[in-house]
mmCIF file of C-alpha atoms in Angstrom:
data_model
loop_
_atom_site.group_PDB
_atom_site.id
_atom_site.type_symbol
_atom_site.label_atom_id
_atom_site.label_comp_id
_atom_site.label_asym_id
_atom_site.label_seq_id
_atom_site.Cartn_x
_atom_site.Cartn_y
_atom_site.Cartn_z
ATOM 1 C CA UNK A 1 39.555 -92.924 192.804
ATOM 2 C CA UNK A 2 42.906 -92.390 194.579
ATOM 3 C CA UNK A 3 43.618 -96.125 194.517
ATOM 4 C CA UNK A 4 42.945 -96.319 190.775
ATOM 5 C CA UNK A 5 45.197 -93.323 190.088
ATOM 6 C CA UNK A 6 47.980 -94.769 192.271
ATOM 7 C CA UNK A 7 47.646 -98.169 190.587
ATOM 8 C CA UNK A 8 47.842 -96.510 187.159
ATOM 9 C CA UNK A 9 50.997 -94.622 188.138
ATOM 10 C CA UNK A 10 52.659 -97.733 189.572
ATOM 11 C CA UNK A 11 51.802 -99.683 186.397
ATOM 12 C CA UNK A 12 53.010 -97.004 183.937
ATOM 13 C CA UNK A 13 56.311 -95.977 185.566
ATOM 14 C CA UNK A 14 58.081 -99.276 184.673
ATOM 15 C CA UNK A 15 56.771 -98.974 181.101
ATOM 16 C CA UNK A 16 58.283 -95.495 180.758
ATOM 17 C CA UNK A 17 61.587 -96.619 182.305
ATOM 18 C CA UNK A 18 61.788 -99.676 180.040
ATOM 19 C CA UNK A 19 60.966 -97.570 176.968
ATOM 20 C CA UNK A 20 63.608 -94.977 177.859
ATOM 21 C CA UNK A 21 66.279 -97.660 178.295
ATOM 22 C CA UNK A 22 65.346 -99.836 175.317
ATOM 23 C CA UNK A 23 68.011 -98.422 172.964
ATOM 24 C CA UNK A 24 65.571 -97.583 170.191
ATOM 25 C CA UNK A 25 66.367 -94.582 168.031
ATOM 26 C CA UNK A 26 65.286 -91.340 169.622
ATOM 27 C CA UNK A 27 64.658 -88.354 167.332
ATOM 28 C CA UNK A 28 66.666 -85.308 168.461
ATOM 29 C CA UNK A 29 65.467 -82.803 165.879
ATOM 30 C CA UNK A 30 64.207 -82.841 162.318
ATOM 31 C CA UNK A 31 67.558 -83.952 160.844
ATOM 32 C CA UNK A 32 69.379 -85.919 163.567
ATOM 33 C CA UNK A 33 68.777 -89.253 165.224
ATOM 34 C CA UNK A 34 71.074 -90.902 167.728
ATOM 35 C CA UNK A 35 70.662 -94.480 168.874
ATOM 36 C CA UNK A 36 72.483 -96.259 171.664
ATOM 37 C CA UNK A 37 74.413 -98.117 168.946
ATOM 38 C CA UNK A 38 75.859 -94.784 167.764
ATOM 39 C CA UNK A 39 77.276 -93.915 171.179
ATOM 40 C CA UNK A 40 80.676 -95.222 172.227
ATOM 41 C CA UNK A 41 80.775 -97.545 175.226
ATOM 42 C CA UNK A 42 84.120 -97.087 176.989
ATOM 43 C CA UNK A 43 85.954 -96.466 173.707
ATOM 44 C CA UNK A 44 89.594 -97.410 173.407
ATOM 45 C CA UNK A 45 91.860 -95.635 170.937
ATOM 46 C CA UNK A 46 92.806 -97.673 167.875
ATOM 47 C CA UNK A 47 96.089 -95.776 167.882
ATOM 48 C CA UNK A 48 97.301 -92.748 169.841
ATOM 49 C CA UNK A 49 95.554 -89.562 168.792
ATOM 50 C CA UNK A 50 92.589 -91.166 167.079
ATOM 51 C CA UNK A 51 89.434 -92.217 168.878
ATOM 52 C CA UNK A 52 87.859 -95.513 167.923
ATOM 53 C CA UNK A 53 86.092 -95.235 164.586
ATOM 54 C CA UNK A 54 87.031 -91.600 163.963
ATOM 55 C CA UNK A 55 89.072 -92.176 160.836
ATOM 56 C CA UNK A 56 90.765 -88.862 161.628
ATOM 57 C CA UNK A 57 87.488 -86.977 161.139
ATOM 58 C CA UNK A 58 88.348 -83.260 161.052
ATOM 59 C CA UNK A 59 84.752 -82.344 161.974
ATOM 60 C CA UNK A 60 85.263 -83.398 165.587
ATOM 61 C CA UNK A 61 85.889 -80.838 168.341
ATOM 62 C CA UNK A 62 88.163 -81.299 171.330
ATOM 63 C CA UNK A 63 86.422 -81.790 174.677
ATOM 64 C CA UNK A 64 87.247 -82.767 178.238
ATOM 65 C CA UNK A 65 88.126 -86.117 179.735
ATOM 66 C CA UNK A 66 88.232 -86.055 183.516
ATOM 67 C CA UNK A 67 91.035 -88.359 184.699
ATOM 68 C CA UNK A 68 90.290 -89.731 188.167
ATOM 69 C CA UNK A 69 93.088 -92.262 188.441
ATOM 70 C CA UNK A 70 96.189 -93.201 186.491
ATOM 71 C CA UNK A 71 98.790 -95.819 187.283
ATOM 72 C CA UNK A 72 102.047 -96.760 185.612
ATOM 73 C CA UNK A 73 102.427 -100.512 185.073
ATOM 74 C CA UNK A 74 105.988 -101.803 184.558
ATOM 75 C CA UNK A 75 106.163 -105.380 183.284
ATOM 76 C CA UNK A 76 109.033 -107.582 184.393
ATOM 77 C CA UNK A 77 110.546 -108.205 180.995
ATOM 78 C CA UNK A 78 113.625 -107.324 179.020
ATOM 79 C CA UNK A 79 113.541 -104.840 177.541
ATOM 80 C CA UNK A 80 111.098 -103.251 179.939
ATOM 81 C CA UNK A 81 107.470 -102.896 178.800
ATOM 82 C CA UNK A 82 105.437 -100.025 180.219
ATOM 83 C CA UNK A 83 101.685 -99.390 180.187
ATOM 84 C CA UNK A 84 99.467 -96.743 181.693
ATOM 85 C CA UNK A 85 96.078 -97.584 183.209
ATOM 86 C CA UNK A 86 93.729 -94.605 183.149
ATOM 87 C CA UNK A 87 90.192 -94.262 184.485
ATOM 88 C CA UNK A 88 87.845 -91.311 184.691
ATOM 89 C CA UNK A 89 84.754 -89.757 183.187
ATOM 90 C CA UNK A 90 83.674 -88.265 179.877
ATOM 91 C CA UNK A 91 81.117 -85.410 179.875
ATOM 92 C CA UNK A 92 78.630 -87.337 177.700
ATOM 93 C CA UNK A 93 78.305 -90.777 176.094
ATOM 94 C CA UNK A 94 78.922 -89.065 172.728
ATOM 95 C CA UNK A 95 82.437 -87.899 173.687
ATOM 96 C CA UNK A 96 85.099 -90.249 172.295
ATOM 97 C CA UNK A 97 88.099 -90.933 174.527
ATOM 98 C CA UNK A 98 91.380 -89.905 172.894
ATOM 99 C CA UNK A 99 94.912 -90.485 174.162
ATOM 100 C CA UNK A 100 98.071 -88.955 172.659
ATOM 101 C CA UNK A 101 101.451 -90.279 173.833
ATOM 102 C CA UNK A 102 104.319 -87.932 172.965
ATOM 103 C CA UNK A 103 107.865 -89.116 172.347
ATOM 104 C CA UNK A 104 110.276 -88.666 175.262
ATOM 105 C CA UNK A 105 111.717 -85.157 175.384
ATOM 106 C CA UNK A 106 115.320 -84.095 176.185
ATOM 107 C CA UNK A 107 114.495 -84.194 179.939
ATOM 108 C CA UNK A 108 113.417 -87.878 179.678
ATOM 109 C CA UNK A 109 109.762 -86.928 180.181
ATOM 110 C CA UNK A 110 106.929 -88.688 178.374
ATOM 111 C CA UNK A 111 103.752 -86.612 178.258
ATOM 112 C CA UNK A 112 100.381 -88.298 177.765
ATOM 113 C CA UNK A 113 97.440 -86.109 176.799
ATOM 114 C CA UNK A 114 93.985 -87.535 177.653
ATOM 115 C CA UNK A 115 90.959 -85.745 176.214
ATOM 116 C CA UNK A 116 87.825 -86.395 174.203
ATOM 117 C CA UNK A 117 86.532 -85.638 170.735
ATOM 118 C CA UNK A 118 82.914 -84.935 169.896
ATOM 119 C CA UNK A 119 80.907 -84.050 166.820
ATOM 120 C CA UNK A 120 79.557 -80.556 167.608
ATOM 121 C CA UNK A 121 76.529 -81.197 165.373
ATOM 122 C CA UNK A 122 75.465 -84.213 167.448
ATOM 123 C CA UNK A 123 72.832 -83.735 170.130
ATOM 124 C CA UNK A 124 73.658 -85.808 173.166
ATOM 125 C CA UNK A 125 72.261 -86.256 176.651
ATOM 126 C CA UNK A 126 74.540 -84.711 179.300
ATOM 127 C CA UNK A 127 75.236 -87.822 181.376
ATOM 128 C CA UNK A 128 78.665 -88.644 182.779
ATOM 129 C CA UNK A 129 80.191 -91.646 180.969
ATOM 130 C CA UNK A 130 82.894 -93.524 182.931
ATOM 131 C CA UNK A 131 85.909 -94.907 181.086
ATOM 132 C CA UNK A 132 88.850 -97.224 181.741
ATOM 133 C CA UNK A 133 91.659 -97.761 179.288
ATOM 134 C CA UNK A 134 95.187 -99.099 179.104
ATOM 135 C CA UNK A 135 97.758 -97.368 176.919
ATOM 136 C CA UNK A 136 101.155 -98.792 175.953
ATOM 137 C CA UNK A 137 104.080 -96.434 176.472
ATOM 138 C CA UNK A 138 106.446 -97.032 173.545
ATOM 139 C CA UNK A 139 109.984 -97.849 174.705
ATOM 140 C CA UNK A 140 111.552 -98.871 171.402
ATOM 141 C CA UNK A 141 114.431 -96.562 170.555
ATOM 142 C CA UNK A 142 114.708 -94.995 174.018
ATOM 143 C CA UNK A 143 118.195 -94.196 175.276
ATOM 144 C CA UNK A 144 119.249 -95.774 178.570
ATOM 145 C CA UNK A 145 118.008 -93.742 181.512
ATOM 146 C CA UNK A 146 115.180 -92.972 183.901
ATOM 147 C CA UNK A 147 111.953 -91.630 182.392
ATOM 148 C CA UNK A 148 109.072 -89.781 184.024
ATOM 149 C CA UNK A 149 105.509 -90.217 182.732
ATOM 150 C CA UNK A 150 103.002 -87.355 182.983
ATOM 151 C CA UNK A 151 99.246 -87.517 182.334
ATOM 152 C CA UNK A 152 97.680 -84.142 181.522
ATOM 153 C CA UNK A 153 100.649 -82.437 183.196
ATOM 154 C CA UNK A 154 100.571 -84.526 186.406
ATOM 155 C CA UNK A 155 103.460 -86.873 187.272
ATOM 156 C CA UNK A 156 102.211 -90.477 187.389
ATOM 157 C CA UNK A 157 105.482 -92.352 187.873
ATOM 158 C CA UNK A 158 108.872 -93.186 186.461
ATOM 159 C CA UNK A 159 110.711 -96.164 185.041
ATOM 160 C CA UNK A 160 114.263 -97.069 184.099
ATOM 161 C CA UNK A 161 115.152 -98.145 180.596
ATOM 162 C CA UNK A 162 116.380 -100.668 179.578
ATOM 163 C CA UNK A 163 115.363 -101.928 183.013
#
């Protein structure tokens, strides 16, 4: 009897795992369904301030984005081209990565705000979702000088313009 029970368990566990990972729509409550197609997979902003596919949706709430690593990339070109590589985690697969790049201030600081947006009405499994993105730092119209780049208040690096 023990052998039959053990055999049954060994045979059914892969079926449950495959079913859970199949990406079919899973009912969350009477009115909501979320499929794997509805969840962003390492979203990249279409433009600063708007997550991919948001269309500026005012129904989204601000959430966290946990930045693990950020690196300033300075391309050898004239005028200088600058990009920021950012990696980290989102609290759930339903959170949409959002990046806002502010114009340089009077102290030659460029502040980059990295966060997420989420629909508060959406039910989502609390599983950490890693992200990696590259954001262009606009240099057009900058005065000559040295600029510091901050991500969520932390200094990442600096560059000289025009280079």
